[in-house]
PDB file of C-alpha atoms and ligand atoms in Angstrom:
ATOM      1  CA  MET A   1      71.445  85.558  90.617  1.00  0.00           C
ATOM      2  CA  GLY A   2      73.050  85.120  87.205  1.00  0.00           C
ATOM      3  CA  LYS A   3      71.828  83.094  84.263  1.00  0.00           C
ATOM      4  CA  LEU A   4      68.668  81.014  84.499  1.00  0.00           C
ATOM      5  CA  TRP A   5      69.323  77.347  83.706  1.00  0.00           C
ATOM      6  CA  LYS A   6      66.811  74.736  82.766  1.00  0.00           C
ATOM      7  CA  LYS A   7      67.591  71.389  84.326  1.00  0.00           C
ATOM      8  CA  THR A   8      65.975  68.021  84.794  1.00  0.00           C
ATOM      9  CA  CYS A   9      65.397  66.882  88.368  1.00  0.00           C
ATOM     10  CA  ALA A  10      67.473  63.818  89.157  1.00  0.00           C
ATOM     11  CA  ILE A  11      64.770  62.586  91.522  1.00  0.00           C
ATOM     12  CA  CYS A  12      61.362  63.156  89.892  1.00  0.00           C
ATOM     13  CA  GLY A  13      62.476  63.790  86.295  1.00  0.00           C
ATOM     14  CA  ASN A  14      60.572  67.064  85.981  1.00  0.00           C
ATOM     15  CA  ASP A  15      62.168  70.123  84.429  1.00  0.00           C
ATOM     16  CA  PHE A  16      63.065  72.921  86.783  1.00  0.00           C
ATOM     17  CA  LYS A  17      64.869  76.232  86.601  1.00  0.00           C
ATOM     18  CA  VAL A  18      67.815  77.379  88.662  1.00  0.00           C
ATOM     19  CA  TYR A  19      69.855  80.540  88.683  1.00  0.00           C
ATOM     20  CA  GLY A  20      73.579  80.424  87.951  1.00  0.00           C
ATOM     21  CA  SER A  21      74.535  80.411  91.625  1.00  0.00           C
ATOM     22  CA  SER A  22      72.528  77.191  92.178  1.00  0.00           C
ATOM     23  CA  TYR A  23      73.672  75.511  88.968  1.00  0.00           C
ATOM     24  CA  ALA A  24      75.027  72.479  90.816  1.00  0.00           C
ATOM     25  CA  GLN A  25      71.572  71.714  92.240  1.00  0.00           C
ATOM     26  CA  LYS A  26      70.430  68.393  90.808  1.00  0.00           C
ATOM     27  CA  TYR A  27      66.872  68.318  92.063  1.00  0.00           C
ATOM     28  CA  CYS A  28      63.839  70.582  91.897  1.00  0.00           C
ATOM     29  CA  ASN A  29      62.570  72.623  94.827  1.00  0.00           C
ATOM     30  CA  THR A  30      59.536  70.350  95.236  1.00  0.00           C
ATOM     31  CA  CYS A  31      61.802  67.345  95.776  1.00  0.00           C
ATOM     32  CA  ARG A  32      64.151  69.374  97.940  1.00  0.00           C
ATOM     33  CA  ASP A  33      61.318  70.401 100.274  1.00  0.00           C
ATOM     34  CA  LYS A  34      59.923  66.868 100.292  1.00  0.00           C
ATOM     35  CA  TYR A  35      63.288  65.363 101.277  1.00  0.00           C
ATOM     36  CA  PHE A  36      64.073  68.082 103.779  1.00  0.00           C
ATOM     37  CA  LYS A  37      60.814  67.107 105.479  1.00  0.00           C
ATOM     38  CA  PHE A  38      61.720  63.434 105.232  1.00  0.00           C
ATOM     39  CA  LEU A  39      65.189  64.060 106.710  1.00  0.00           C
ATOM     40  CA  ASP A  40      63.716  65.993 109.639  1.00  0.00           C
ATOM     41  CA  GLU A  41      61.175  63.281 110.369  1.00  0.00           C
ATOM     42  CA  TRP A  42      63.730  60.532 109.873  1.00  0.00           C
ATOM     43  CA  ALA A  43      66.113  62.270 112.308  1.00  0.00           C
ATOM     44  CA  LYS A  44      63.314  62.680 114.854  1.00  0.00           C
ATOM     45  CA  ALA A  45      62.558  58.943 114.580  1.00  0.00           C
ATOM     46  CA  GLY A  46      66.236  58.149 115.258  1.00  0.00           C
ATOM     47  CA  TYR A  47      67.231  57.164 111.688  1.00  0.00           C
ATOM     48  CA  PRO A  48      65.529  53.762 111.465  1.00  0.00           C
ATOM     49  CA  ILE A  49      66.756  51.484 108.649  1.00  0.00           C
ATOM     50  CA  LYS A  50      64.523  51.731 105.562  1.00  0.00           C
ATOM     51  CA  THR A  51      63.525  48.722 103.505  1.00  0.00           C
ATOM     52  CA  HIS A  52      63.276  50.773 100.301  1.00  0.00           C
ATOM     53  CA  CYS A  53      65.421  53.548  98.851  1.00  0.00           C
ATOM     54  CA  VAL A  54      63.802  56.878  99.628  1.00  0.00           C
ATOM     55  CA  ILE A  55      65.126  58.359  96.377  1.00  0.00           C
ATOM     56  CA  CYS A  56      64.249  55.775  93.715  1.00  0.00           C
ATOM     57  CA  GLY A  57      62.002  53.434  95.699  1.00  0.00           C
ATOM     58  CA  ALA A  58      64.059  50.299  94.940  1.00  0.00           C
ATOM     59  CA  PRO A  59      64.080  47.676  97.689  1.00  0.00           C
ATOM     60  CA  LEU A  60      67.300  47.798  99.691  1.00  0.00           C
ATOM     61  CA  PRO A  61      68.951  44.373  99.922  1.00  0.00           C
ATOM     62  CA  LYS A  62      69.518  43.536 103.561  1.00  0.00           C
ATOM     63  CA  ARG A  63      73.274  43.126 103.224  1.00  0.00           C
ATOM     64  CA  THR A  64      73.769  46.628 101.820  1.00  0.00           C
ATOM     65  CA  ARG A  65      71.646  48.390 104.400  1.00  0.00           C
ATOM     66  CA  GLY A  66      74.622  50.190 105.767  1.00  0.00           C
ATOM     67  CA  ALA A  67      75.302  52.963 108.190  1.00  0.00           C
ATOM     68  CA  GLY A  68      74.374  56.622 108.012  1.00  0.00           C
ATOM     69  CA  LEU A  69      72.427  57.756 104.970  1.00  0.00           C
ATOM     70  CA  LYS A  70      72.821  54.333 103.340  1.00  0.00           C
ATOM     71  CA  LYS A  71      70.167  53.185 105.795  1.00  0.00           C
ATOM     72  CA  ALA A  72      67.701  54.924 103.487  1.00  0.00           C
ATOM     73  CA  SER A  73      69.225  54.862  99.995  1.00  0.00           C
ATOM     74  CA  CYS A  74      70.931  52.640  97.460  1.00  0.00           C
ATOM     75  CA  ASP A  75      74.627  52.918  96.889  1.00  0.00           C
ATOM     76  CA  GLY A  76      75.795  55.283  94.183  1.00  0.00           C
ATOM     77  CA  GLU A  77      73.678  58.079  92.714  1.00  0.00           C
ATOM     78  CA  CYS A  78      70.842  57.839  95.273  1.00  0.00           C
ATOM     79  CA  TYR A  79      73.312  57.958  98.129  1.00  0.00           C
ATOM     80  CA  LYS A  80      75.054  60.978  96.577  1.00  0.00           C
ATOM     81  CA  LEU A  81      71.714  62.749  96.156  1.00  0.00           C
ATOM     82  CA  LEU A  82      70.611  62.020  99.695  1.00  0.00           C
ATOM     83  CA  THR A  83      73.986  63.208 101.005  1.00  0.00           C
ATOM     84  CA  THR A  84      73.646  66.515  99.107  1.00  0.00           C
ATOM     85  CA  LEU A  85      70.105  66.943 100.431  1.00  0.00           C
ATOM     86  CA  TYR A  86      71.258  66.151 103.945  1.00  0.00           C
ATOM     87  CA  GLN A  87      74.132  68.644 103.767  1.00  0.00           C
ATOM     88  CA  GLN A  88      71.962  71.370 102.258  1.00  0.00           C
ATOM     89  CA  ASN A  89      69.321  70.825 104.931  1.00  0.00           C
ATOM     90  CA  ALA A  90      71.924  70.941 107.700  1.00  0.00           C
ATOM     91  CA  ARG A  91      73.456  74.112 106.280  1.00  0.00           C
ATOM     92  CA  ILE A  92      70.079  75.860 106.117  1.00  0.00           C
ATOM     93  CA  LYS A  93      69.387  74.805 109.703  1.00  0.00           C
ATOM     94  CA  ARG A  94      72.655  76.333 110.853  1.00  0.00           C
ATOM     95  CA  GLU A  95      71.935  79.553 108.964  1.00  0.00           C
ATOM     96  CA  ASP A  96      68.559  79.699 110.695  1.00  0.00           C
ATOM     97  CA  LEU A  97      70.328  79.543 114.008  1.00  0.00           C
ATOM     98  CA  ILE A  98      72.611  82.405 113.036  1.00  0.00           C
ATOM     99  CA  VAL A  99      69.730  84.574 111.869  1.00  0.00           C
ATOM    100  CA  MET A 100      67.482  83.792 114.814  1.00  0.00           C
ATOM    101  CA  PRO A 101      69.498  83.022 117.913  1.00  0.00           C
ATOM    102  CA  ARG A 102      67.403  81.295 120.535  1.00  0.00           C
ATOM    103  CA  ARG A 103      68.994  83.138 123.409  1.00  0.00           C
ATOM    104  CA  PRO A 104      69.593  86.851 122.931  1.00  0.00           C
ATOM    105  CA  LYS A 105      72.983  88.114 123.986  1.00  0.00           C
ATOM    106  CA  LYS A 106      72.974  89.624 127.440  1.00  0.00           C
ATOM    107  CA  GLU A 107      73.883  93.270 127.673  1.00  0.00           C
ATOM    108  CA  PRO A 108      76.991  93.669 129.767  1.00  0.00           C
ATOM    109  CA  VAL A 109      75.978  95.130 133.121  1.00  0.00           C
ATOM    110  CA  LYS A 110      77.877  98.266 134.066  1.00  0.00           C
ATOM    111  CA  ARG A 111      79.036  97.973 137.595  1.00  0.00           C
ATOM    112  CA  ARG A 112      78.626 100.870 139.918  1.00  0.00           C
ATOM    113  CA  LYS A 113      79.880 101.131 143.435  1.00  0.00           C
ATOM    114  CA  PRO A 114      77.088 100.796 145.953  1.00  0.00           C
ATOM    115  CA  GLY A 115      75.626 104.142 146.944  1.00  0.00           C
ATOM    116  CA  GLN A 116      77.074 105.868 143.899  1.00  0.00           C
ATOM    117  CA  MET A 117      74.462 107.529 141.711  1.00  0.00           C
ATOM    118  CA  SER A 118      74.745 108.408 138.063  1.00  0.00           C
ATOM    119  CA  ARG A 119      74.453 112.063 137.054  1.00  0.00           C
ATOM    120  CA  LEU A 120      70.993 111.245 135.695  1.00  0.00           C
ATOM    121  CA  GLY A 121      70.042 109.547 138.936  1.00  0.00           C
ATOM    122  CA  GLU A 122      71.151 112.589 140.914  1.00  0.00           C
ATOM    123  CA  LEU A 123      69.092 114.927 138.749  1.00  0.00           C
ATOM    124  CA  GLU A 124      66.051 112.690 138.979  1.00  0.00           C
ATOM    125  CA  ALA A 125      66.364 112.545 142.746  1.00  0.00           C
ATOM    126  CA  ALA A 126      66.754 116.335 142.939  1.00  0.00           C
ATOM    127  CA  ALA A 127      63.687 116.810 140.701  1.00  0.00           C
ATOM    128  CA  ARG A 128      61.651 114.440 142.891  1.00  0.00           C
ATOM    129  CA  ALA A 129      62.776 116.315 146.000  1.00  0.00           C
ATOM    130  CA  ALA A 130      61.656 119.602 144.403  1.00  0.00           C
ATOM    131  CA  GLY A 131      58.301 118.029 143.476  1.00  0.00           C
ATOM    132  CA  MET A 132      58.912 118.345 139.755  1.00  0.00           C
ATOM    133  CA  SER A 133      59.258 115.994 136.858  1.00  0.00           C
ATOM    134  CA  TYR A 134      62.732 115.467 135.473  1.00  0.00           C
ATOM    135  CA  GLY A 135      61.934 117.610 132.407  1.00  0.00           C
ATOM    136  CA  GLU A 136      60.534 120.465 134.473  1.00  0.00           C
ATOM    137  CA  TYR A 137      63.520 120.340 136.773  1.00  0.00           C
ATOM    138  CA  ILE A 138      66.008 120.513 133.887  1.00  0.00           C
ATOM    139  CA  ALA A 139      64.084 123.460 132.398  1.00  0.00           C
ATOM    140  CA  THR A 140      64.278 125.310 135.716  1.00  0.00           C
ATOM    141  CA  GLN A 141      67.972 124.575 135.987  1.00  0.00           C
ATOM    142  CA  LEU A 142      68.604 125.911 132.493  1.00  0.00           C
ATOM    143  CA  ARG A 143      66.544 129.016 133.191  1.00  0.00           C
ATOM    144  CA  GLY A 144      68.503 129.471 136.379  1.00  0.00           C
ATOM    145  CA  MET A 145      71.761 129.347 134.459  1.00  0.00           C
ATOM    146  CA  LYS A 146      70.658 132.078 132.040  1.00  0.00           C
ATOM    147  CA  GLN A 147      69.810 134.498 134.818  1.00  0.00           C
TER     148      GLN A 147
HETATM  149 ZN1   ZN B 201      62.019  66.786  91.518  1.00  0.00          ZN
HETATM  150 ZN1   ZN B 202      67.836  54.340  95.015  1.00  0.00          ZN
END
């Protein structure tokens, strides 16, 4: 955690607080969440070129509507901010995937030769043959051993 810092959001201008470990963060959590949502929706739409900067709202001159994130931001500070937001969003997404894998790992299947029964299987079969439950059968066996 570390020290609590008071900073001014580079996007909305509001004051916000960050802990030492997040000191480099330039924007508040409200803006972060807002832009994460924008980035997700923008990605889903196939990154269409924006006419206005999504950070400061300035119209984007046609000639500078470049590739990548510059399709939605001015050059310079806005582009840097959008890049940071994009990278942070992508990193969180990857962490989500690590924490919650979509496909659980398959347990390796122990191979057994056909017809071969495990010790447990043998006991269960013997118990069934004697008309007892596995537990009852084991108890009888143990009693038998004591005698
Ligand atoms: Zn903000
Ligand atoms: Zn801008």
